[in-house]
Amino acid sequence: MAFYIYHTEQFFQNIIRDSSANIQASLEEKEGSYEKFSISKNSGTRTIYSIKSESKLKKYQKNLLSNFFEYINISDQSYGFVKERSYKDYLQPHINNNLYKDRYYLRLDIKEFFESIKRETIKEELSFYFRLKDSKQTEEILKLVTDIVTLNDSIPQGAVTSPTLSNIIFRELDVKINAYCNQLGVVYTRYADDMLFSSFREHDKFAQPLIKVIYKILKTKGFKLNYKKTIKGKNQISLNGFIVGDNIRLSRKRKKDINNIIFHYYKSGKNIEQFLNSLSEVDLIYRHKNINSLGSLVNYLNGYRAFLIDWIPVNVSNDKISKHSKNIDTIEQIVERLENFKNSIRKLK
């Protein structure tokens, strides 16, 4: 769907919904609109800037997102941060439905994905959607938009607009990469900074030529590959706790988390207080912080239940589907008992 901005009133009244003066005043305090924190990684620490919920800047970002950015087309190959597209959808095109042929997989990682999207790239990409007669006004509004969505000359990971904006910026690259992949007989999908390729051609016949072309295409917009995170696989590949091959299934690490939760539930004799205490000390692989309250435990389990429902295995035996469904039922029982326990505490207060 084409979406264009033809005059300043359209931008300030219908899109950003505030005056230029108020926006400029907010931008003068841009640094203070973000909360800075660090997360540990294998390679050290990484600084994340997250927009504060009470800041005016967040309101402007939300308005830009809902009234402008979400009307701009993105590529069919992009699955991250897209409504009605999931991580499972990102993996689905790579299932090997031909049992008589080997399928070869290649995962490429884009280095410093958000940090690589710079002001000038944003202005260049968004300028297409501005059709104002006055070029000076166009430049002023483009600068304003760029100021709202960037911090320290690039888009911060914790800004409201960054995920969608990254897909807008990457659209042209996705199209070029996919066109080249079609020539090679390679399937291509992307989830944020993860690029996944698969083919019935052996790695030595498609991987190296493909990587060289990808490098050149990414370079046109300032992106680089993180070669250390390159993953190859024959007939299957393991990514973020999931295995893609003749089907999509949970990895052992993902299953270990689920089994840990269920194990501690029964070990505690279904005593909710004991269960809560024991689970807070369990090292769950795909959890980033401790479960330290009843509410956080309920939210965590509800999230896992939704996750399990979405990931009911395909192309597997009935026994495996039955076991998966049983785990969903057990999680539902745990959540129900936790909710009852929470309600009983409220009545005592």
mmCIF file of C-alpha atoms in Angstrom:
data_model
loop_
_atom_site.group_PDB
_atom_site.id
_atom_site.type_symbol
_atom_site.label_atom_id
_atom_site.label_comp_id
_atom_site.label_asym_id
_atom_site.label_seq_id
_atom_site.Cartn_x
_atom_site.Cartn_y
_atom_site.Cartn_z
ATOM 1 C CA MET A 1 0.000 0.000 0.000
ATOM 2 C CA ALA A 2 1.444 3.362 -1.058
ATOM 3 C CA PHE A 3 1.531 6.026 1.632
ATOM 4 C CA TYR A 4 2.755 9.561 1.025
ATOM 5 C CA ILE A 5 3.000 12.796 2.993
ATOM 6 C CA TYR A 6 1.981 15.798 0.884
ATOM 7 C CA HIS A 7 1.994 18.729 3.327
ATOM 8 C CA THR A 8 3.218 19.730 6.783
ATOM 9 C CA GLU A 9 -0.283 19.861 8.287
ATOM 10 C CA GLN A 10 -0.801 16.219 7.388
ATOM 11 C CA PHE A 11 2.380 15.297 9.225
ATOM 12 C CA PHE A 12 1.857 17.345 12.402
ATOM 13 C CA GLN A 13 -1.915 16.852 12.755
ATOM 14 C CA ASN A 14 -2.503 13.317 11.488
ATOM 15 C CA ILE A 15 0.796 11.539 12.060
ATOM 16 C CA ILE A 16 2.897 12.961 14.882
ATOM 17 C CA ARG A 17 -0.087 14.788 16.473
ATOM 18 C CA ASP A 18 1.810 17.616 18.125
ATOM 19 C CA SER A 19 3.482 20.892 17.232
ATOM 20 C CA SER A 20 7.018 21.279 15.970
ATOM 21 C CA ALA A 21 7.886 23.421 19.008
ATOM 22 C CA ASN A 22 6.775 20.737 21.497
ATOM 23 C CA ILE A 23 8.655 18.041 19.620
ATOM 24 C CA GLN A 24 11.834 20.117 19.504
ATOM 25 C CA ALA A 25 11.577 20.751 23.250
ATOM 26 C CA SER A 26 11.288 17.007 23.861
ATOM 27 C CA LEU A 27 14.263 16.282 21.616
ATOM 28 C CA GLU A 28 16.451 18.608 23.659
ATOM 29 C CA GLU A 29 16.058 16.072 26.491
ATOM 30 C CA LYS A 30 16.389 13.008 24.265
ATOM 31 C CA GLU A 31 19.155 11.343 26.295
ATOM 32 C CA GLY A 32 16.994 11.555 29.418
ATOM 33 C CA SER A 33 14.105 9.853 27.628
ATOM 34 C CA TYR A 34 16.038 6.581 27.569
ATOM 35 C CA GLU A 35 17.017 4.194 30.318
ATOM 36 C CA LYS A 36 20.480 2.728 29.930
ATOM 37 C CA PHE A 37 21.333 -0.788 31.101
ATOM 38 C CA SER A 38 23.808 -3.546 30.279
ATOM 39 C CA ILE A 39 23.269 -7.226 29.531
ATOM 40 C CA SER A 40 25.880 -9.960 29.715
ATOM 41 C CA LYS A 41 26.906 -11.782 26.547
ATOM 42 C CA ASN A 42 29.476 -14.433 25.749
ATOM 43 C CA SER A 43 31.675 -11.766 24.187
ATOM 44 C CA GLY A 44 31.302 -9.356 27.148
ATOM 45 C CA THR A 45 28.572 -6.835 27.921
ATOM 46 C CA ARG A 46 26.190 -4.971 25.659
ATOM 47 C CA THR A 47 24.593 -1.602 26.385
ATOM 48 C CA ILE A 48 20.865 -1.304 25.674
ATOM 49 C CA TYR A 49 18.889 1.952 25.571
ATOM 50 C CA SER A 50 15.205 1.502 26.372
ATOM 51 C CA ILE A 51 12.701 4.324 25.890
ATOM 52 C CA LYS A 52 10.997 5.383 29.140
ATOM 53 C CA SER A 53 7.269 4.679 29.153
ATOM 54 C CA GLU A 54 6.361 8.102 30.567
ATOM 55 C CA SER A 55 8.451 10.120 28.096
ATOM 56 C CA LYS A 56 6.924 12.321 25.391
ATOM 57 C CA LEU A 57 9.428 10.890 22.958
ATOM 58 C CA LYS A 58 7.808 7.471 23.307
ATOM 59 C CA LYS A 59 4.440 9.011 22.422
ATOM 60 C CA TYR A 60 5.932 10.525 19.265
ATOM 61 C CA GLN A 61 7.532 7.217 18.339
ATOM 62 C CA LYS A 62 4.231 5.373 18.831
ATOM 63 C CA ASN A 63 2.442 7.924 16.640
ATOM 64 C CA LEU A 64 5.064 7.590 13.911
ATOM 65 C CA LEU A 65 4.743 3.819 14.098
ATOM 66 C CA SER A 66 0.956 3.533 13.994
ATOM 67 C CA ASN A 67 0.250 6.477 11.659
ATOM 68 C CA PHE A 68 3.172 6.191 9.236
ATOM 69 C CA PHE A 69 5.661 3.303 9.424
ATOM 70 C CA GLU A 70 3.066 0.529 9.635
ATOM 71 C CA TYR A 71 1.623 1.673 6.292
ATOM 72 C CA ILE A 72 4.935 1.134 4.499
ATOM 73 C CA ASN A 73 5.424 -2.197 2.741
ATOM 74 C CA ILE A 74 8.081 -4.639 3.896
ATOM 75 C CA SER A 75 9.458 -7.708 2.131
ATOM 76 C CA ASP A 76 7.853 -11.151 2.050
ATOM 77 C CA GLN A 77 11.123 -12.594 3.375
ATOM 78 C CA SER A 78 10.997 -10.628 6.659
ATOM 79 C CA TYR A 79 9.416 -12.404 9.647
ATOM 80 C CA GLY A 80 10.768 -10.582 12.711
ATOM 81 C CA PHE A 81 8.643 -7.859 14.366
ATOM 82 C CA VAL A 82 5.811 -8.429 11.871
ATOM 83 C CA LYS A 83 2.163 -8.869 12.873
ATOM 84 C CA GLU A 84 0.794 -12.355 12.157
ATOM 85 C CA ARG A 85 4.276 -13.679 11.343
ATOM 86 C CA SER A 86 6.155 -15.772 13.885
ATOM 87 C CA TYR A 87 9.514 -17.446 14.375
ATOM 88 C CA LYS A 88 7.852 -20.676 13.333
ATOM 89 C CA ASP A 89 6.752 -19.042 10.070
ATOM 90 C CA TYR A 90 10.362 -17.952 9.536
ATOM 91 C CA LEU A 91 11.530 -21.581 9.767
ATOM 92 C CA GLN A 92 8.619 -23.247 7.936
ATOM 93 C CA PRO A 93 9.823 -22.672 4.313
ATOM 94 C CA HIS A 94 13.024 -24.589 5.111
ATOM 95 C CA ILE A 95 11.410 -27.912 6.066
ATOM 96 C CA ASN A 96 12.778 -30.745 3.926
ATOM 97 C CA ASN A 97 9.683 -32.399 2.460
ATOM 98 C CA ASN A 98 11.743 -34.509 0.048
ATOM 99 C CA LEU A 99 12.962 -37.592 1.913
ATOM 100 C CA TYR A 100 15.091 -38.686 -1.050
ATOM 101 C CA LYS A 101 17.250 -35.537 -1.174
ATOM 102 C CA ASP A 102 19.687 -33.986 1.282
ATOM 103 C CA ARG A 103 18.911 -30.395 2.238
ATOM 104 C CA TYR A 104 21.735 -28.032 3.156
ATOM 105 C CA TYR A 105 21.318 -25.141 5.589
ATOM 106 C CA LEU A 106 23.200 -21.883 6.119
ATOM 107 C CA ARG A 107 22.549 -19.299 8.841
ATOM 108 C CA LEU A 108 24.209 -15.877 8.542
ATOM 109 C CA ASP A 109 24.153 -13.258 11.291
ATOM 110 C CA ILE A 110 24.142 -9.507 10.667
ATOM 111 C CA LYS A 111 26.615 -7.752 12.948
ATOM 112 C CA GLU A 112 25.267 -4.973 15.215
ATOM 113 C CA PHE A 113 21.973 -4.919 13.340
ATOM 114 C CA PHE A 114 20.231 -1.880 14.855
ATOM 115 C CA GLU A 115 23.432 0.086 15.438
ATOM 116 C CA SER A 116 24.244 -0.216 11.721
ATOM 117 C CA ILE A 117 21.129 1.716 10.676
ATOM 118 C CA LYS A 118 22.365 5.312 10.528
ATOM 119 C CA ARG A 119 20.644 8.691 10.190
ATOM 120 C CA GLU A 120 21.526 9.224 6.535
ATOM 121 C CA THR A 121 20.244 5.775 5.566
ATOM 122 C CA ILE A 122 16.925 6.503 7.295
ATOM 123 C CA LYS A 123 16.547 9.892 5.598
ATOM 124 C CA GLU A 124 17.380 8.419 2.220
ATOM 125 C CA GLU A 125 14.861 5.580 2.622
ATOM 126 C CA LEU A 126 11.993 7.679 4.019
ATOM 127 C CA SER A 127 12.434 10.562 1.565
ATOM 128 C CA PHE A 128 10.546 8.489 -1.026
ATOM 129 C CA TYR A 129 7.339 8.882 1.019
ATOM 130 C CA PHE A 130 7.518 12.685 1.271
ATOM 131 C CA ARG A 131 5.872 14.542 -1.641
ATOM 132 C CA LEU A 132 5.914 18.105 -0.320
ATOM 133 C CA LYS A 133 6.339 20.865 -2.920
ATOM 134 C CA ASP A 134 8.815 22.761 -0.739
ATOM 135 C CA SER A 135 12.125 20.859 -0.560
ATOM 136 C CA LYS A 136 13.158 22.839 2.520
ATOM 137 C CA GLN A 137 10.041 21.680 4.411
ATOM 138 C CA THR A 138 10.721 18.111 3.321
ATOM 139 C CA GLU A 139 14.239 18.308 4.699
ATOM 140 C CA GLU A 140 13.028 19.798 8.000
ATOM 141 C CA ILE A 141 10.413 17.077 8.573
ATOM 142 C CA LEU A 142 12.824 14.321 7.558
ATOM 143 C CA LYS A 143 15.325 15.668 10.065
ATOM 144 C CA LEU A 144 12.619 15.767 12.743
ATOM 145 C CA VAL A 145 11.585 12.156 12.076
ATOM 146 C CA THR A 146 15.202 11.025 12.093
ATOM 147 C CA ASP A 147 15.853 12.836 15.377
ATOM 148 C CA ILE A 148 12.841 11.128 16.974
ATOM 149 C CA VAL A 149 13.858 7.583 15.996
ATOM 150 C CA THR A 150 17.646 7.766 16.517
ATOM 151 C CA LEU A 151 20.041 8.041 19.439
ATOM 152 C CA ASN A 152 23.765 8.613 18.988
ATOM 153 C CA ASP A 153 23.394 8.592 15.190
ATOM 154 C CA SER A 154 21.658 5.177 14.916
ATOM 155 C CA ILE A 155 18.406 3.497 15.939
ATOM 156 C CA PRO A 156 18.467 2.137 19.514
ATOM 157 C CA GLN A 157 17.218 -1.382 20.117
ATOM 158 C CA GLY A 158 14.795 -0.195 22.801
ATOM 159 C CA ALA A 159 12.977 2.444 20.738
ATOM 160 C CA VAL A 160 9.349 1.748 19.798
ATOM 161 C CA THR A 161 10.031 2.429 16.126
ATOM 162 C CA SER A 162 13.280 0.482 15.674
ATOM 163 C CA PRO A 163 11.930 -3.017 14.836
ATOM 164 C CA THR A 164 9.522 -1.865 12.108
ATOM 165 C CA LEU A 165 11.942 0.747 10.805
ATOM 166 C CA SER A 166 14.652 -1.896 10.454
ATOM 167 C CA ASN A 167 12.355 -3.939 8.200
ATOM 168 C CA ILE A 168 11.588 -0.854 6.105
ATOM 169 C CA ILE A 169 15.298 -0.121 5.679
ATOM 170 C CA PHE A 170 16.047 -3.771 4.853
ATOM 171 C CA ARG A 171 13.258 -4.230 2.302
ATOM 172 C CA GLU A 172 15.398 -3.381 -0.736
ATOM 173 C CA LEU A 173 18.166 -5.699 0.477
ATOM 174 C CA ASP A 174 15.717 -8.569 1.071
ATOM 175 C CA VAL A 175 14.413 -8.216 -2.482
ATOM 176 C CA LYS A 176 17.933 -8.264 -3.978
ATOM 177 C CA ILE A 177 19.049 -11.205 -1.832
ATOM 178 C CA ASN A 178 15.919 -13.200 -2.644
ATOM 179 C CA ALA A 179 16.298 -12.535 -6.378
ATOM 180 C CA TYR A 180 19.851 -13.884 -6.281
ATOM 181 C CA CYS A 181 18.751 -16.887 -4.194
ATOM 182 C CA ASN A 182 16.061 -17.723 -6.752
ATOM 183 C CA GLN A 183 18.776 -17.945 -9.410
ATOM 184 C CA LEU A 184 20.696 -20.431 -7.242
ATOM 185 C CA GLY A 185 17.686 -22.496 -6.193
ATOM 186 C CA VAL A 186 18.031 -21.332 -2.581
ATOM 187 C CA VAL A 187 15.210 -20.557 -0.113
ATOM 188 C CA TYR A 188 15.745 -17.350 1.909
ATOM 189 C CA THR A 189 14.001 -15.936 4.988
ATOM 190 C CA ARG A 190 15.069 -13.367 7.593
ATOM 191 C CA TYR A 191 14.146 -12.851 11.251
ATOM 192 C CA ALA A 192 15.692 -9.511 12.335
ATOM 193 C CA ASP A 193 19.459 -10.091 12.124
ATOM 194 C CA ASP A 194 19.187 -13.851 11.420
ATOM 195 C CA MET A 195 19.301 -14.803 7.744
ATOM 196 C CA LEU A 196 18.437 -18.414 6.933
ATOM 197 C CA PHE A 197 19.157 -20.137 3.618
ATOM 198 C CA SER A 198 18.478 -23.706 2.489
ATOM 199 C CA SER A 199 18.974 -25.635 -0.725
ATOM 200 C CA PHE A 200 19.259 -29.116 -2.190
ATOM 201 C CA ARG A 201 22.629 -28.017 -3.568
ATOM 202 C CA GLU A 202 25.678 -28.904 -1.456
ATOM 203 C CA HIS A 203 27.353 -26.191 0.631
ATOM 204 C CA ASP A 204 30.452 -25.979 -1.548
ATOM 205 C CA LYS A 205 28.231 -25.257 -4.564
ATOM 206 C CA PHE A 206 26.160 -22.437 -3.083
ATOM 207 C CA ALA A 207 27.443 -21.244 0.317
ATOM 208 C CA GLN A 208 30.667 -19.413 -0.574
ATOM 209 C CA PRO A 209 29.349 -17.672 -3.728
ATOM 210 C CA LEU A 210 26.225 -16.710 -1.773
ATOM 211 C CA ILE A 211 28.170 -15.281 1.184
ATOM 212 C CA LYS A 212 30.269 -13.128 -1.158
ATOM 213 C CA VAL A 213 27.173 -11.670 -2.822
ATOM 214 C CA ILE A 214 25.402 -11.159 0.528
ATOM 215 C CA TYR A 215 28.460 -9.283 1.790
ATOM 216 C CA LYS A 216 28.323 -6.893 -1.185
ATOM 217 C CA ILE A 217 24.560 -6.348 -0.937
ATOM 218 C CA LEU A 218 24.679 -5.636 2.812
ATOM 219 C CA LYS A 219 27.580 -3.228 2.364
ATOM 220 C CA THR A 220 25.426 -0.909 0.218
ATOM 221 C CA LYS A 221 23.475 0.085 3.339
ATOM 222 C CA GLY A 222 26.251 -0.167 5.910
ATOM 223 C CA PHE A 223 25.594 -3.692 7.218
ATOM 224 C CA LYS A 224 28.245 -6.332 7.900
ATOM 225 C CA LEU A 225 28.215 -10.076 8.505
ATOM 226 C CA ASN A 226 29.260 -11.576 11.823
ATOM 227 C CA TYR A 227 31.204 -14.515 10.418
ATOM 228 C CA LYS A 228 31.743 -16.032 13.889
ATOM 229 C CA LYS A 229 28.020 -16.808 14.104
ATOM 230 C CA THR A 230 27.774 -18.584 10.752
ATOM 231 C CA ILE A 231 26.082 -21.985 11.096
ATOM 232 C CA LYS A 232 25.916 -24.760 8.504
ATOM 233 C CA GLY A 233 23.883 -27.950 8.620
ATOM 234 C CA LYS A 234 23.110 -30.983 6.505
ATOM 235 C CA ASN A 235 19.505 -32.245 6.657
ATOM 236 C CA GLN A 236 18.902 -30.222 9.822
ATOM 237 C CA ILE A 237 20.004 -27.068 11.622
ATOM 238 C CA SER A 238 19.608 -25.996 15.260
ATOM 239 C CA LEU A 239 18.638 -22.359 15.880
ATOM 240 C CA ASN A 240 17.653 -20.704 19.166
ATOM 241 C CA GLY A 241 16.309 -23.879 20.715
ATOM 242 C CA PHE A 242 14.578 -25.226 17.607
ATOM 243 C CA ILE A 243 15.628 -27.842 15.078
ATOM 244 C CA VAL A 244 14.599 -27.617 11.424
ATOM 245 C CA GLY A 245 14.854 -30.672 9.187
ATOM 246 C CA ASP A 246 12.070 -32.923 7.948
ATOM 247 C CA ASN A 247 9.969 -31.096 10.556
ATOM 248 C CA ILE A 248 10.298 -28.338 13.163
ATOM 249 C CA ARG A 249 10.800 -29.474 16.730
ATOM 250 C CA LEU A 250 12.055 -28.292 20.083
ATOM 251 C CA SER A 251 15.710 -28.846 20.863
ATOM 252 C CA ARG A 252 16.788 -30.788 23.948
ATOM 253 C CA LYS A 253 17.573 -27.522 25.739
ATOM 254 C CA ARG A 254 14.037 -26.211 25.197
ATOM 255 C CA LYS A 255 12.573 -29.526 26.338
ATOM 256 C CA LYS A 256 14.842 -29.468 29.383
ATOM 257 C CA ASP A 257 13.292 -26.174 30.521
ATOM 258 C CA ILE A 258 9.760 -27.539 30.223
ATOM 259 C CA ASN A 259 10.644 -30.814 31.918
ATOM 260 C CA ASN A 260 12.371 -28.897 34.732
ATOM 261 C CA ILE A 261 9.205 -26.947 35.472
ATOM 262 C CA ILE A 262 7.021 -30.061 35.528
ATOM 263 C CA PHE A 263 9.573 -32.025 37.580
ATOM 264 C CA HIS A 264 9.722 -29.386 40.325
ATOM 265 C CA TYR A 265 5.936 -29.149 40.395
ATOM 266 C CA TYR A 266 5.600 -32.842 41.231
ATOM 267 C CA LYS A 267 8.696 -32.855 43.454
ATOM 268 C CA SER A 268 7.110 -30.201 45.660
ATOM 269 C CA GLY A 269 4.083 -32.462 46.131
ATOM 270 C CA LYS A 270 2.037 -29.874 44.221
ATOM 271 C CA ASN A 271 2.554 -27.528 47.165
ATOM 272 C CA ILE A 272 2.479 -24.111 45.528
ATOM 273 C CA GLU A 273 4.675 -22.331 48.078
ATOM 274 C CA GLN A 274 7.374 -25.008 47.849
ATOM 275 C CA PHE A 275 7.062 -25.050 44.069
ATOM 276 C CA LEU A 276 7.503 -21.280 43.866
ATOM 277 C CA ASN A 277 10.575 -21.366 46.097
ATOM 278 C CA SER A 278 12.230 -24.270 44.289
ATOM 279 C CA LEU A 279 11.550 -22.937 40.802
ATOM 280 C CA SER A 280 13.096 -19.546 41.571
ATOM 281 C CA GLU A 281 16.427 -21.327 42.063
ATOM 282 C CA VAL A 282 16.248 -23.440 38.898
ATOM 283 C CA ASP A 283 18.597 -22.459 36.078
ATOM 284 C CA LEU A 284 16.255 -22.333 33.090
ATOM 285 C CA ILE A 285 18.203 -21.945 29.853
ATOM 286 C CA TYR A 286 15.679 -19.732 28.063
ATOM 287 C CA ARG A 287 14.876 -17.428 30.961
ATOM 288 C CA HIS A 288 16.661 -14.120 31.427
ATOM 289 C CA LYS A 289 15.731 -13.339 35.005
ATOM 290 C CA ASN A 290 14.696 -15.175 38.142
ATOM 291 C CA ILE A 291 11.084 -15.944 38.904
ATOM 292 C CA ASN A 292 10.728 -14.235 42.243
ATOM 293 C CA SER A 293 6.993 -13.705 42.676
ATOM 294 C CA LEU A 294 3.724 -15.533 42.192
ATOM 295 C CA GLY A 295 2.685 -13.103 39.462
ATOM 296 C CA SER A 296 5.913 -13.500 37.521
ATOM 297 C CA LEU A 297 5.597 -17.293 37.716
ATOM 298 C CA VAL A 298 2.021 -17.217 36.364
ATOM 299 C CA ASN A 299 3.077 -14.924 33.515
ATOM 300 C CA TYR A 300 6.059 -17.122 32.720
ATOM 301 C CA LEU A 301 3.995 -20.330 32.643
ATOM 302 C CA ASN A 302 1.220 -18.718 30.595
ATOM 303 C CA GLY A 303 3.865 -17.645 28.124
ATOM 304 C CA TYR A 304 5.266 -21.178 27.971
ATOM 305 C CA ARG A 305 1.782 -22.622 27.520
ATOM 306 C CA ALA A 306 1.132 -20.308 24.553
ATOM 307 C CA PHE A 307 4.551 -21.207 23.217
ATOM 308 C CA LEU A 308 3.826 -24.958 23.442
ATOM 309 C CA ILE A 309 0.450 -24.584 21.733
ATOM 310 C CA ASP A 310 2.076 -22.694 18.860
ATOM 311 C CA TRP A 311 4.792 -25.319 18.569
ATOM 312 C CA ILE A 312 2.732 -28.520 18.399
ATOM 313 C CA PRO A 313 5.060 -30.765 16.345
ATOM 314 C CA VAL A 314 4.351 -31.581 12.704
ATOM 315 C CA ASN A 315 5.293 -34.692 10.708
ATOM 316 C CA VAL A 316 5.934 -36.737 13.880
ATOM 317 C CA SER A 317 4.393 -39.814 15.504
ATOM 318 C CA ASN A 318 1.147 -39.694 17.471
ATOM 319 C CA ASP A 319 3.076 -40.643 20.622
ATOM 320 C CA LYS A 320 5.198 -37.483 20.412
ATOM 321 C CA ILE A 321 2.147 -35.314 19.782
ATOM 322 C CA SER A 322 0.428 -36.974 22.756
ATOM 323 C CA LYS A 323 3.415 -36.245 25.021
ATOM 324 C CA HIS A 324 3.513 -32.625 23.845
ATOM 325 C CA SER A 325 -0.225 -32.244 24.526
ATOM 326 C CA LYS A 326 0.202 -33.806 27.970
ATOM 327 C CA ASN A 327 2.827 -31.179 28.811
ATOM 328 C CA ILE A 328 0.373 -28.450 27.788
ATOM 329 C CA ASP A 329 -2.290 -29.979 30.061
ATOM 330 C CA THR A 330 0.152 -30.150 32.980
ATOM 331 C CA ILE A 331 1.168 -26.505 32.547
ATOM 332 C CA GLU A 332 -2.542 -25.578 32.490
ATOM 333 C CA GLN A 333 -3.079 -27.473 35.765
ATOM 334 C CA ILE A 334 -0.136 -25.681 37.372
ATOM 335 C CA VAL A 335 -1.403 -22.270 36.246
ATOM 336 C CA GLU A 336 -4.912 -23.041 37.523
ATOM 337 C CA ARG A 337 -3.565 -24.052 40.953
ATOM 338 C CA LEU A 338 -1.394 -20.934 41.072
ATOM 339 C CA GLU A 339 -4.370 -18.716 40.234
ATOM 340 C CA ASN A 340 -6.444 -20.378 42.977
ATOM 341 C CA PHE A 341 -3.572 -19.914 45.425
ATOM 342 C CA LYS A 342 -3.285 -16.254 44.452
ATOM 343 C CA ASN A 343 -7.040 -15.712 44.950
ATOM 344 C CA SER A 344 -6.950 -17.370 48.377
ATOM 345 C CA ILE A 345 -4.176 -14.995 49.462
ATOM 346 C CA ARG A 346 -6.276 -12.007 48.362
ATOM 347 C CA LYS A 347 -9.229 -13.190 50.454
ATOM 348 C CA LEU A 348 -7.035 -13.368 53.556
ATOM 349 C CA LYS A 349 -5.940 -9.741 53.190
#
